[in-house]
mmCIF file of C-alpha atoms in Angstrom:
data_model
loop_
_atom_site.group_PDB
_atom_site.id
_atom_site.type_symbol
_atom_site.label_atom_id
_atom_site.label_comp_id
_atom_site.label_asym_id
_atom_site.label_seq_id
_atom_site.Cartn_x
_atom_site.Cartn_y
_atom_site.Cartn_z
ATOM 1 C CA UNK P 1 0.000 0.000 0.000
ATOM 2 C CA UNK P 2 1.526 3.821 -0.858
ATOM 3 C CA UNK P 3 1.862 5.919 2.041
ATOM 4 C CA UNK P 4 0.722 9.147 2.214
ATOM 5 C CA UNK P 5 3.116 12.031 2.784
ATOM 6 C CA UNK P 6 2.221 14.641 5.481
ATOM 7 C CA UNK P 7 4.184 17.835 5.340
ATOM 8 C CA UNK P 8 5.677 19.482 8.401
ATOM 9 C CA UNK P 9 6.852 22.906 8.787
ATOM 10 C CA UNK P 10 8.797 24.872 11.335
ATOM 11 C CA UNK P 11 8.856 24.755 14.640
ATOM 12 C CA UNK P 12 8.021 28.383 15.912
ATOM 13 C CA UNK P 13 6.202 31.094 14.354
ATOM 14 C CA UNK P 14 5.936 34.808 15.156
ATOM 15 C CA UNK P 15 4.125 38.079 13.721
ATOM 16 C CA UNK P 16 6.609 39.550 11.362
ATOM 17 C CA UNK P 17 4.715 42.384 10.828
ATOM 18 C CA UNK P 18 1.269 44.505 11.478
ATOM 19 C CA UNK P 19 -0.701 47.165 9.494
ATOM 20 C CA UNK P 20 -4.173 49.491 9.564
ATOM 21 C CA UNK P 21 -6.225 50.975 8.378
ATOM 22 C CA UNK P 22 -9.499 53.036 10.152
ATOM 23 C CA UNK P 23 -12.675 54.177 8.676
ATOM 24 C CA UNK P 24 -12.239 57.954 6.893
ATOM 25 C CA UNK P 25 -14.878 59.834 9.408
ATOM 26 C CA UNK P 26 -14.478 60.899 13.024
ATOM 27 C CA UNK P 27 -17.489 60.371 14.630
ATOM 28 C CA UNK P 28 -17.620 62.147 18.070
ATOM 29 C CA UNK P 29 -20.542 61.613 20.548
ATOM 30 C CA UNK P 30 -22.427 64.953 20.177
ATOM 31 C CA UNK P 31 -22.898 63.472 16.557
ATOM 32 C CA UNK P 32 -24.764 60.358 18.021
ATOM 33 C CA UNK P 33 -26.633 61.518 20.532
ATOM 34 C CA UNK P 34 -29.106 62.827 19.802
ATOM 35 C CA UNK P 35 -31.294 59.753 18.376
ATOM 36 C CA UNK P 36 -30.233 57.384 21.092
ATOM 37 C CA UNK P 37 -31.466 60.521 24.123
ATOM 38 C CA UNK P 38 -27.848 60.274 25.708
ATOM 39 C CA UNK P 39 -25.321 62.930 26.373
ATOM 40 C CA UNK P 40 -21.254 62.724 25.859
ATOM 41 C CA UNK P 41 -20.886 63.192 29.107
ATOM 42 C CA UNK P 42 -23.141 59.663 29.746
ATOM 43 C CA UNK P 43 -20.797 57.473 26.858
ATOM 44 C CA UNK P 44 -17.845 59.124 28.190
ATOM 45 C CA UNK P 45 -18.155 57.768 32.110
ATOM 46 C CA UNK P 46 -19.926 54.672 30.488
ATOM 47 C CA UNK P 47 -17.462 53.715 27.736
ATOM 48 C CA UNK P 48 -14.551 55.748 27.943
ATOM 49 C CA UNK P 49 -14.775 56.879 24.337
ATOM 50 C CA UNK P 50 -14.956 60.267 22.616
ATOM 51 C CA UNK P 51 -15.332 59.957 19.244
ATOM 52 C CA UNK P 52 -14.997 56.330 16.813
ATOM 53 C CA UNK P 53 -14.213 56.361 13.087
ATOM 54 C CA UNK P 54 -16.349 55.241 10.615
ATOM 55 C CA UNK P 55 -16.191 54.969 7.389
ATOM 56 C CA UNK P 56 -18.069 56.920 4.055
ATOM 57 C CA UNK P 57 -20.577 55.644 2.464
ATOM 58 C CA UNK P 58 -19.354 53.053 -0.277
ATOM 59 C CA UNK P 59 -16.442 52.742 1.753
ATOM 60 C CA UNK P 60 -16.675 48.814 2.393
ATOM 61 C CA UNK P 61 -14.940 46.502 4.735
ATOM 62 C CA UNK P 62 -13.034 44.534 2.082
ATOM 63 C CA UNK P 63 -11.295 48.165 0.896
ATOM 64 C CA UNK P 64 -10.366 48.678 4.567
ATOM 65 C CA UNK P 65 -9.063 44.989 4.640
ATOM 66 C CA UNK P 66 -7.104 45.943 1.666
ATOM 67 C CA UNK P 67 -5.388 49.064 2.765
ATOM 68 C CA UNK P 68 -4.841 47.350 6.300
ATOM 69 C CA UNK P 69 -3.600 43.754 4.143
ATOM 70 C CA UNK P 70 -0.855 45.977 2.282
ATOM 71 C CA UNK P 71 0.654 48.204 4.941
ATOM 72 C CA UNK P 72 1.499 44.334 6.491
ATOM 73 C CA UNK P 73 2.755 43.163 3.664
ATOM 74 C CA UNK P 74 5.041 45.920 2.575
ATOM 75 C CA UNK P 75 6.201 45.896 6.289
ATOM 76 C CA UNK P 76 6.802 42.094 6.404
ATOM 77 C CA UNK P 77 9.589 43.073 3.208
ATOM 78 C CA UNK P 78 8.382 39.551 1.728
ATOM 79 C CA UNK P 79 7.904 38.665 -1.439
ATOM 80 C CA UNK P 80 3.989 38.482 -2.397
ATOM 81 C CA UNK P 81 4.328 34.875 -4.031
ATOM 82 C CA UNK P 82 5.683 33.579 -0.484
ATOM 83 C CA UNK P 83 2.439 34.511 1.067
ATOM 84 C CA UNK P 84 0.135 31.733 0.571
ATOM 85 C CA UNK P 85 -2.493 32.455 2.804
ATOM 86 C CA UNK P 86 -5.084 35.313 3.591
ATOM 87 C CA UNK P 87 -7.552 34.706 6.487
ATOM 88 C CA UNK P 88 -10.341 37.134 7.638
ATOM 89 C CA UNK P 89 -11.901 38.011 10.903
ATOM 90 C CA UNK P 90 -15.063 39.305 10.035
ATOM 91 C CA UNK P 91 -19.005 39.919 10.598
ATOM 92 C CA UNK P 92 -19.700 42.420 8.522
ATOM 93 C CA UNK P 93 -19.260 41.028 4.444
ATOM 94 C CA UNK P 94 -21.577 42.718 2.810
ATOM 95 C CA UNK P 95 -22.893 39.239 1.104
ATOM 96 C CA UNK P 96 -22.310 35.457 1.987
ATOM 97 C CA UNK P 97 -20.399 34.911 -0.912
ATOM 98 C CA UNK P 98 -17.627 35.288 -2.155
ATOM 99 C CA UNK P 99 -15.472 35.537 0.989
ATOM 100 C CA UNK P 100 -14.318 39.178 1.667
ATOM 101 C CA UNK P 101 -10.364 37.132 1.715
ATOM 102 C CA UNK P 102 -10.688 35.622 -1.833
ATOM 103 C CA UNK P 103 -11.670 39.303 -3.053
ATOM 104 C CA UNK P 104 -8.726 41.020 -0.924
ATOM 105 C CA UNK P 105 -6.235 38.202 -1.793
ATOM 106 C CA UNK P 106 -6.607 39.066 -5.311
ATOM 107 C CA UNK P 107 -6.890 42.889 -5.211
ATOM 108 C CA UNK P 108 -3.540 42.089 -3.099
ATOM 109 C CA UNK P 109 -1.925 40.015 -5.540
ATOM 110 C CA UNK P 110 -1.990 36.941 -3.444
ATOM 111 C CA UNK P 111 -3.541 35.353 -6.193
ATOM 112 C CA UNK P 112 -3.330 31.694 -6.097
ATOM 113 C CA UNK P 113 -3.275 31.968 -2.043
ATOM 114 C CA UNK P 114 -5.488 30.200 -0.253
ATOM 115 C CA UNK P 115 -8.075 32.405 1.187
ATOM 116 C CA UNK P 116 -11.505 32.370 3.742
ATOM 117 C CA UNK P 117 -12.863 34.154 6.451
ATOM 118 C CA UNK P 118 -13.975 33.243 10.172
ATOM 119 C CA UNK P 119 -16.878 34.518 12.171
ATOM 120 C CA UNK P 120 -15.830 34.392 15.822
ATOM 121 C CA UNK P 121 -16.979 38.131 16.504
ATOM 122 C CA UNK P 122 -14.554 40.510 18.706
ATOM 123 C CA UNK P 123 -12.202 36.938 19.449
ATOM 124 C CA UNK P 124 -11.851 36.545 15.072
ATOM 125 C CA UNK P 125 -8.193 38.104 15.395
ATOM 126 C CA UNK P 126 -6.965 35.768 17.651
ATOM 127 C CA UNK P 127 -8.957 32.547 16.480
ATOM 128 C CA UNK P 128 -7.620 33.716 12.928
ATOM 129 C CA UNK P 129 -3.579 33.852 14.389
ATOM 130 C CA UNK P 130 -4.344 30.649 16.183
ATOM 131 C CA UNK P 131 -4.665 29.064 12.377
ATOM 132 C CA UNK P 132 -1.767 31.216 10.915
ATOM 133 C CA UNK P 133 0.348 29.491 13.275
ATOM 134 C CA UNK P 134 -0.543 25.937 12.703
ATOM 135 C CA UNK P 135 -0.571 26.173 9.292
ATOM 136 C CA UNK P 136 2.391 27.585 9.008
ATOM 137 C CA UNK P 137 3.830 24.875 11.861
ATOM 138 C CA UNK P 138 2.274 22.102 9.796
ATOM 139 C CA UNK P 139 4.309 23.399 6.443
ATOM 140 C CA UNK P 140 0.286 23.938 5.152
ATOM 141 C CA UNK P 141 1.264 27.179 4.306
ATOM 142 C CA UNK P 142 4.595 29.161 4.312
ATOM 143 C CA UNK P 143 3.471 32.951 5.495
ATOM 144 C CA UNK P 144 -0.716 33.881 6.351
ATOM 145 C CA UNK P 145 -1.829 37.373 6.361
ATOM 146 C CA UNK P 146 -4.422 37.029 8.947
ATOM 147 C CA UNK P 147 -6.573 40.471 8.641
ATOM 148 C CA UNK P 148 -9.828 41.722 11.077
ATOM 149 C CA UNK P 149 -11.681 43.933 9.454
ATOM 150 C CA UNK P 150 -15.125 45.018 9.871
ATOM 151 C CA UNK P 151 -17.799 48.035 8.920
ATOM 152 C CA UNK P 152 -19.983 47.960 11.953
ATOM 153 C CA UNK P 153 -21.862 50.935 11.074
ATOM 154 C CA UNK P 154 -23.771 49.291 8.145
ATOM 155 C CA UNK P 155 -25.595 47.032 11.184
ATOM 156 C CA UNK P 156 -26.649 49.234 14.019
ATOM 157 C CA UNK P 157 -29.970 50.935 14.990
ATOM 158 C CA UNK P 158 -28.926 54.560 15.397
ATOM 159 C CA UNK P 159 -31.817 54.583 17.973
ATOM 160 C CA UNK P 160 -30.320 51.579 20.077
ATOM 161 C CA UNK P 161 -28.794 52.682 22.863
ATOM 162 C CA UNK P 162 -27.522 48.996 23.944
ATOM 163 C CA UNK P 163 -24.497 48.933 21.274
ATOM 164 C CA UNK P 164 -25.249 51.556 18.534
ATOM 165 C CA UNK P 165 -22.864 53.638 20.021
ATOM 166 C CA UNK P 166 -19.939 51.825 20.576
ATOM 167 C CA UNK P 167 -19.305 50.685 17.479
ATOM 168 C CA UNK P 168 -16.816 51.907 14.783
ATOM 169 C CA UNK P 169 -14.879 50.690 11.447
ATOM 170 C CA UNK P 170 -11.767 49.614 10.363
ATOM 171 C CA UNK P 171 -8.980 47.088 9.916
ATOM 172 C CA UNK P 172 -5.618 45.001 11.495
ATOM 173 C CA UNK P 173 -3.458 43.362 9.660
ATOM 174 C CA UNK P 174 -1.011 40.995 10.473
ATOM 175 C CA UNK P 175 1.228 38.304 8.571
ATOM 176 C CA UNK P 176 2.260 35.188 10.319
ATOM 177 C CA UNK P 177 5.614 33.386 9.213
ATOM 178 C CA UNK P 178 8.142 31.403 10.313
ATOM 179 C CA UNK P 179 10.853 32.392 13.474
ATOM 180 C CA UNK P 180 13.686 30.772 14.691
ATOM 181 C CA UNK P 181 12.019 31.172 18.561
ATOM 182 C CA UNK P 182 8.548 30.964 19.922
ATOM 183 C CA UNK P 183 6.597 34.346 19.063
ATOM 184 C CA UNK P 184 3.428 32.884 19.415
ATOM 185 C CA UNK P 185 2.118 30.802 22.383
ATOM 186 C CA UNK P 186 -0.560 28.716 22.945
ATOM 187 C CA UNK P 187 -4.215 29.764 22.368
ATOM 188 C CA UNK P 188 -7.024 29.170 25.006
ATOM 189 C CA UNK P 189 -10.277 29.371 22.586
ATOM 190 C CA UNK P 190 -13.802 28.469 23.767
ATOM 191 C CA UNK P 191 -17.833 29.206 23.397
ATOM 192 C CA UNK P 192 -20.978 28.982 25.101
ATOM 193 C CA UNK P 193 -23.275 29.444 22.619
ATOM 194 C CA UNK P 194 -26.349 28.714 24.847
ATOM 195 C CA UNK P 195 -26.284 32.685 26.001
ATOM 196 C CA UNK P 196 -26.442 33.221 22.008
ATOM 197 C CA UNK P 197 -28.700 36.313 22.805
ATOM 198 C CA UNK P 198 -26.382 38.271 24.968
ATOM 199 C CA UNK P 199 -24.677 39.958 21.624
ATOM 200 C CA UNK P 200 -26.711 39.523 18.786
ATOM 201 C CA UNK P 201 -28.640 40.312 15.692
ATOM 202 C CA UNK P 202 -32.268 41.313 15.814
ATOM 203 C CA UNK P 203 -34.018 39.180 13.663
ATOM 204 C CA UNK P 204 -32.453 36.340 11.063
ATOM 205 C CA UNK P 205 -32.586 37.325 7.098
ATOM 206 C CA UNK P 206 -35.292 35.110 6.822
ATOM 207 C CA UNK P 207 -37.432 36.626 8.905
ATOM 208 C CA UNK P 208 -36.602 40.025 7.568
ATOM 209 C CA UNK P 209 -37.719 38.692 4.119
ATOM 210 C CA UNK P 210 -40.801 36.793 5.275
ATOM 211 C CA UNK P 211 -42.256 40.047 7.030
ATOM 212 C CA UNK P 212 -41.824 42.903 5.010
ATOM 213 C CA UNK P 213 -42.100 46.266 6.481
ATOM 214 C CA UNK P 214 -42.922 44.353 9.812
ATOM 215 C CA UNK P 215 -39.281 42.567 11.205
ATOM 216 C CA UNK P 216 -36.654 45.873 10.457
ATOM 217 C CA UNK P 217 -33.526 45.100 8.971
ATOM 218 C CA UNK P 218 -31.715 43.018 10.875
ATOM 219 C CA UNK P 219 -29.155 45.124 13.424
ATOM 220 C CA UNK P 220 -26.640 44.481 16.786
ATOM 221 C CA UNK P 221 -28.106 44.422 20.027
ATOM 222 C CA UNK P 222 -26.578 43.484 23.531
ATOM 223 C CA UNK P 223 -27.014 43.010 26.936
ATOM 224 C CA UNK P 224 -24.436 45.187 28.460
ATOM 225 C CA UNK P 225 -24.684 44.392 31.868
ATOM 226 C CA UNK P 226 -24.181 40.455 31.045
ATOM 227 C CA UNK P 227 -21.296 40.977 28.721
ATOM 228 C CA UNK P 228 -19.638 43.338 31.413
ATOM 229 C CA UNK P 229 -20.015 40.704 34.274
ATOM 230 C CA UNK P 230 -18.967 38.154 31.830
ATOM 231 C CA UNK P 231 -15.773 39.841 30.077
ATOM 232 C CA UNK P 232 -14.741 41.236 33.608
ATOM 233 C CA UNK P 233 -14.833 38.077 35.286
ATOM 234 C CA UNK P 234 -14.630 35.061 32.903
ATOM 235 C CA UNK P 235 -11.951 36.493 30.828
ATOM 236 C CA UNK P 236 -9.499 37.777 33.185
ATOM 237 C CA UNK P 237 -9.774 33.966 34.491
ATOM 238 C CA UNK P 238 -9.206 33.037 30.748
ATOM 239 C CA UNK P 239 -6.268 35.567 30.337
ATOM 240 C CA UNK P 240 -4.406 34.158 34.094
ATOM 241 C CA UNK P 241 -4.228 30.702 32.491
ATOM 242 C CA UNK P 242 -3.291 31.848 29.043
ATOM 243 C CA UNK P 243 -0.331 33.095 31.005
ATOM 244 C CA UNK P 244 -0.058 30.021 32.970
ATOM 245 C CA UNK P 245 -0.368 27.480 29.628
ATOM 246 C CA UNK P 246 2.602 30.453 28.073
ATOM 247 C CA UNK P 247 5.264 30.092 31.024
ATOM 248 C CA UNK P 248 5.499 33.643 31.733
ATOM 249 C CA UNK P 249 4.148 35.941 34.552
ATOM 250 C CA UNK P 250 2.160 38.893 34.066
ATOM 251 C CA UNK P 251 5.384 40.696 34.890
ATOM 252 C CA UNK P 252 6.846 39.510 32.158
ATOM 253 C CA UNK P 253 4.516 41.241 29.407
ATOM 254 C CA UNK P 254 5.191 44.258 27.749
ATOM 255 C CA UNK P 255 1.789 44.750 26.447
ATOM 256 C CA UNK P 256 -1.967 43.991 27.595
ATOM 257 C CA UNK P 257 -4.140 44.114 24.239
ATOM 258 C CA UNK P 258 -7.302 43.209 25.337
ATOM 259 C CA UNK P 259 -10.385 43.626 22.602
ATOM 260 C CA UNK P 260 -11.598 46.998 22.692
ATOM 261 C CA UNK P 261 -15.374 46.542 24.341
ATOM 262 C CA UNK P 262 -15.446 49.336 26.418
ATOM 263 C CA UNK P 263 -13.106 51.393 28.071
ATOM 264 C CA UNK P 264 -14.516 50.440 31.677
ATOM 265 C CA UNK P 265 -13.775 46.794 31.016
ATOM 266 C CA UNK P 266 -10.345 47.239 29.891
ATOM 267 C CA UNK P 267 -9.553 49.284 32.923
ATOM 268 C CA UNK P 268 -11.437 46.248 35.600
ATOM 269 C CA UNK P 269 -9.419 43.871 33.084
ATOM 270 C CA UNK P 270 -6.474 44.895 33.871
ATOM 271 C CA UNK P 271 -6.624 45.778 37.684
ATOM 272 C CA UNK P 272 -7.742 42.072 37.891
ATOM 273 C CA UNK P 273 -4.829 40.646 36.479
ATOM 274 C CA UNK P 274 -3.000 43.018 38.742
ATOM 275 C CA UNK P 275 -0.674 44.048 35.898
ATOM 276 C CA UNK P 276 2.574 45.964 36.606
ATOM 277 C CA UNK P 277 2.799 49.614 35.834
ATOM 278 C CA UNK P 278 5.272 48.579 33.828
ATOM 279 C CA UNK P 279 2.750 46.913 30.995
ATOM 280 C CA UNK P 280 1.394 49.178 28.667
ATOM 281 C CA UNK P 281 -2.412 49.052 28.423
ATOM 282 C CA UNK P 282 -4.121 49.548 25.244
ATOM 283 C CA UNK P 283 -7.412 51.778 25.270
ATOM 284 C CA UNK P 284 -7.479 52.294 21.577
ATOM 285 C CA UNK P 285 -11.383 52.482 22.138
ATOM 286 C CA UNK P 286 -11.149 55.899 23.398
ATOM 287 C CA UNK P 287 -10.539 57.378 19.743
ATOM 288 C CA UNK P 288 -11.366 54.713 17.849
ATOM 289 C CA UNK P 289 -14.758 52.678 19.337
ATOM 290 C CA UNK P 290 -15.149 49.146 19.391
ATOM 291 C CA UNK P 291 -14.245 47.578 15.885
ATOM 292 C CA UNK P 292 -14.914 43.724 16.889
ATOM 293 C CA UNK P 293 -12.496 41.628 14.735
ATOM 294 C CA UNK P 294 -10.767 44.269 14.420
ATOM 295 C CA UNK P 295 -10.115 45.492 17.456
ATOM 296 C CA UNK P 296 -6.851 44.063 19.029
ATOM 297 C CA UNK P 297 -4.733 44.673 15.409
ATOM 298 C CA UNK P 298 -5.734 48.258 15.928
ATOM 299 C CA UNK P 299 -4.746 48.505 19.113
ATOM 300 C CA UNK P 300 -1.660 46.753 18.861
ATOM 301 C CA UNK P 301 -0.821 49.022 15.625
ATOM 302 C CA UNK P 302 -1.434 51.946 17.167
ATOM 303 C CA UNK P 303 0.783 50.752 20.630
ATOM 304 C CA UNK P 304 3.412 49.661 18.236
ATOM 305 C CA UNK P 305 3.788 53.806 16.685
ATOM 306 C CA UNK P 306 3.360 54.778 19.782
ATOM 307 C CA UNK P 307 5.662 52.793 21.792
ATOM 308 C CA UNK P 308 8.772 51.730 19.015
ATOM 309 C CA UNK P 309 10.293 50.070 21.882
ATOM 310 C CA UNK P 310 7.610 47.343 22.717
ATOM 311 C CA UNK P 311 8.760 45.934 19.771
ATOM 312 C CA UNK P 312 10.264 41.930 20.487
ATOM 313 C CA UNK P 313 8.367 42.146 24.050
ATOM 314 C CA UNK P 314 5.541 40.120 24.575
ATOM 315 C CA UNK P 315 1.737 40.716 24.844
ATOM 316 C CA UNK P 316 -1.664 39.330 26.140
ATOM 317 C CA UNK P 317 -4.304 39.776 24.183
ATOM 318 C CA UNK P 318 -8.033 38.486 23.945
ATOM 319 C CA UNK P 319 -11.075 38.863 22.437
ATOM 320 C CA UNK P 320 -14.391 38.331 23.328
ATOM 321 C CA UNK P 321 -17.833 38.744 22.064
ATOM 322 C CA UNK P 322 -21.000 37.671 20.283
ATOM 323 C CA UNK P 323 -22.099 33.714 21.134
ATOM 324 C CA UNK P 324 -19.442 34.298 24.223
ATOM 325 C CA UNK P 325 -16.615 33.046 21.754
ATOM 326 C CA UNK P 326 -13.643 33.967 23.506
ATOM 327 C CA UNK P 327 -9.395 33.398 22.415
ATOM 328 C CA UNK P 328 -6.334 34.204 23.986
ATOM 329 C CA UNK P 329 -2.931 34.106 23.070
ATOM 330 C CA UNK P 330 0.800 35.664 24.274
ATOM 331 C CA UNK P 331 2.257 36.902 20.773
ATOM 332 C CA UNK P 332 5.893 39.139 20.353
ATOM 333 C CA UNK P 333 5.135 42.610 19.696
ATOM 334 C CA UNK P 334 6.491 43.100 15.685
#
């Protein structure tokens, strides 16, 4: 009988590089108030955020992805052919197929790369890593841009004041390739899809086509005070034994990139991990708004102009967010 041949690949992985790329409009709270009966004053002590950027009309996702996808590329100084993989964190394609990565992998000329997306919500960036790194390991693939990108404001309720608010546009960018030490550790990944309606979608398509001018189209909602208990607690339990499953102590990090939910969870976040003044905290949120699955690239872009020398250090981050998905993962800053 012929045997099969299974191909292997390195041993270690790391980020080699990052890019961005945020929607074209800053949106600042006196510019959302009024529909939702709030005040900046009330999203500011609630959320921690002034403004978020959205993007123009016409101004998709997939373009976002793109400019985010080259910045990383150019930065990562390979060769386009030697990246044969493009995967994308996303919940916001504007149709269910094609896959917003085939249509960015070609506009990037990635073309014949292998390319799909993931829906895993605010954790898509790190569940999207998680498979840059084993394919790479498993010599499936020899570099992965891995890209979060989303357009949020095509699926709020300007009138909701559960989420409406928070949310924003834009895109991270990251390729994954292969290092001669670890630079990415071990993910902790998980669900509980039973508290589906915590984050979630007003109605399904099919309802919104089977009741016509009765079901609205179909937009975020969430039930803040769940997802705060939950992301407070849960998580930072999830984070302490990402740390645990890496080797290192929280000392150790350079970074804490949690997703960017809300500024008031970041800040319980990290006082219950009982990080080090030392660690630099990202609250991208406060300028940008919450982004989802694209969230933590963001951050860790803007933390990486910021603060040139966090680069080789290492940081925590983790997302979390609609169906309670949840991923972490230790990664060295590019």
């Amino acid at each position: 009988m012929a045997s099969l041949v299974q191909p292997s690949g390195p041993a270690h992985t790391r980020i080699l590089s990052i890019g961005a790329a945020r929607g074209d409009l800053d949106v600042p709270n006196d510019d959302i108030v009024g529909p939702i009966d709030s005040s900046d004053e009330w999203i500011r002590q609630r959320t921690g955020i002034v403004q978020r950027r959205r993007a123009s009309r016409g101004l998709e996702a997939v373009d976002l992805a793109v400019s985010a996808g080259e910045e990383a590329i150019v930065r990562s100084g390979l060769d386009r052919a030697d990246i044969d993989g493009v995967i994308i964190a996303t919940i916001s394609n504007v149709a269910v197929t094609p896959s917003m990565a085939a249509l960015a992998a070609h506009r990037l000329g990635l073309t014949p790369a292998a390319a799909f997306d993931i829906s895993a919500a605010c954790a898509g960036y790190v569940y999207g890593v998680a498979q840059a790194d084993a394919l790479v390991r498993s010599g499936v693939c020899r570099n992965v841009l891995v890209i979060g990108a989303e357009k949020l404001s095509d699926i709020i309720d300007p009138t909701d004041r559960s989420i409406s608010f928070l949310l924003a546009d834009g895109a991270g960018a990251v390729v994954v390739g292969p290092s001669d030490h670890t630079g990415i550790g071990p993910t902790l990944w998980g669900s509980d899809g039973e508290k589906w309606d915590t984050i979630r979608v007003t109605s399904t398509f099919e309802e919104y086509r089977a009741n016509p001018g009765v079901v609205p189209w179909p937009t975020l909602r969430q039930d803040g005070q769940t997802v705060f208990r939950w992301a407070v607690w849960e998580m930072a339990k999830v984070a302490r034994q990402t740390l645990e499953a890496s080797g290192i102590e929280a000392g150790d990090l350079a970074a804490f990139v949690p997703h960017q939910a809300n500024m008031r969870i970041v800040d319980e976040f990290a006082k219950q991990l009982k990080l080090p003044d030392s660690v630099v905290v990202a609250r991208d949120i406060e300028m940008q708004g919450n982004t989802s699955a694209a969230s933590i690239p963001l951050a860790l872009h803007a933390l990486v102009e910021e603060h040139p020398e966090l680069s080789g250090g290492l940081a925590l981050t983790i997302g979390f967010g609609a169906g309670l998905v949840y991923g972490a993962q230790v990664v060295e800053i590019p």
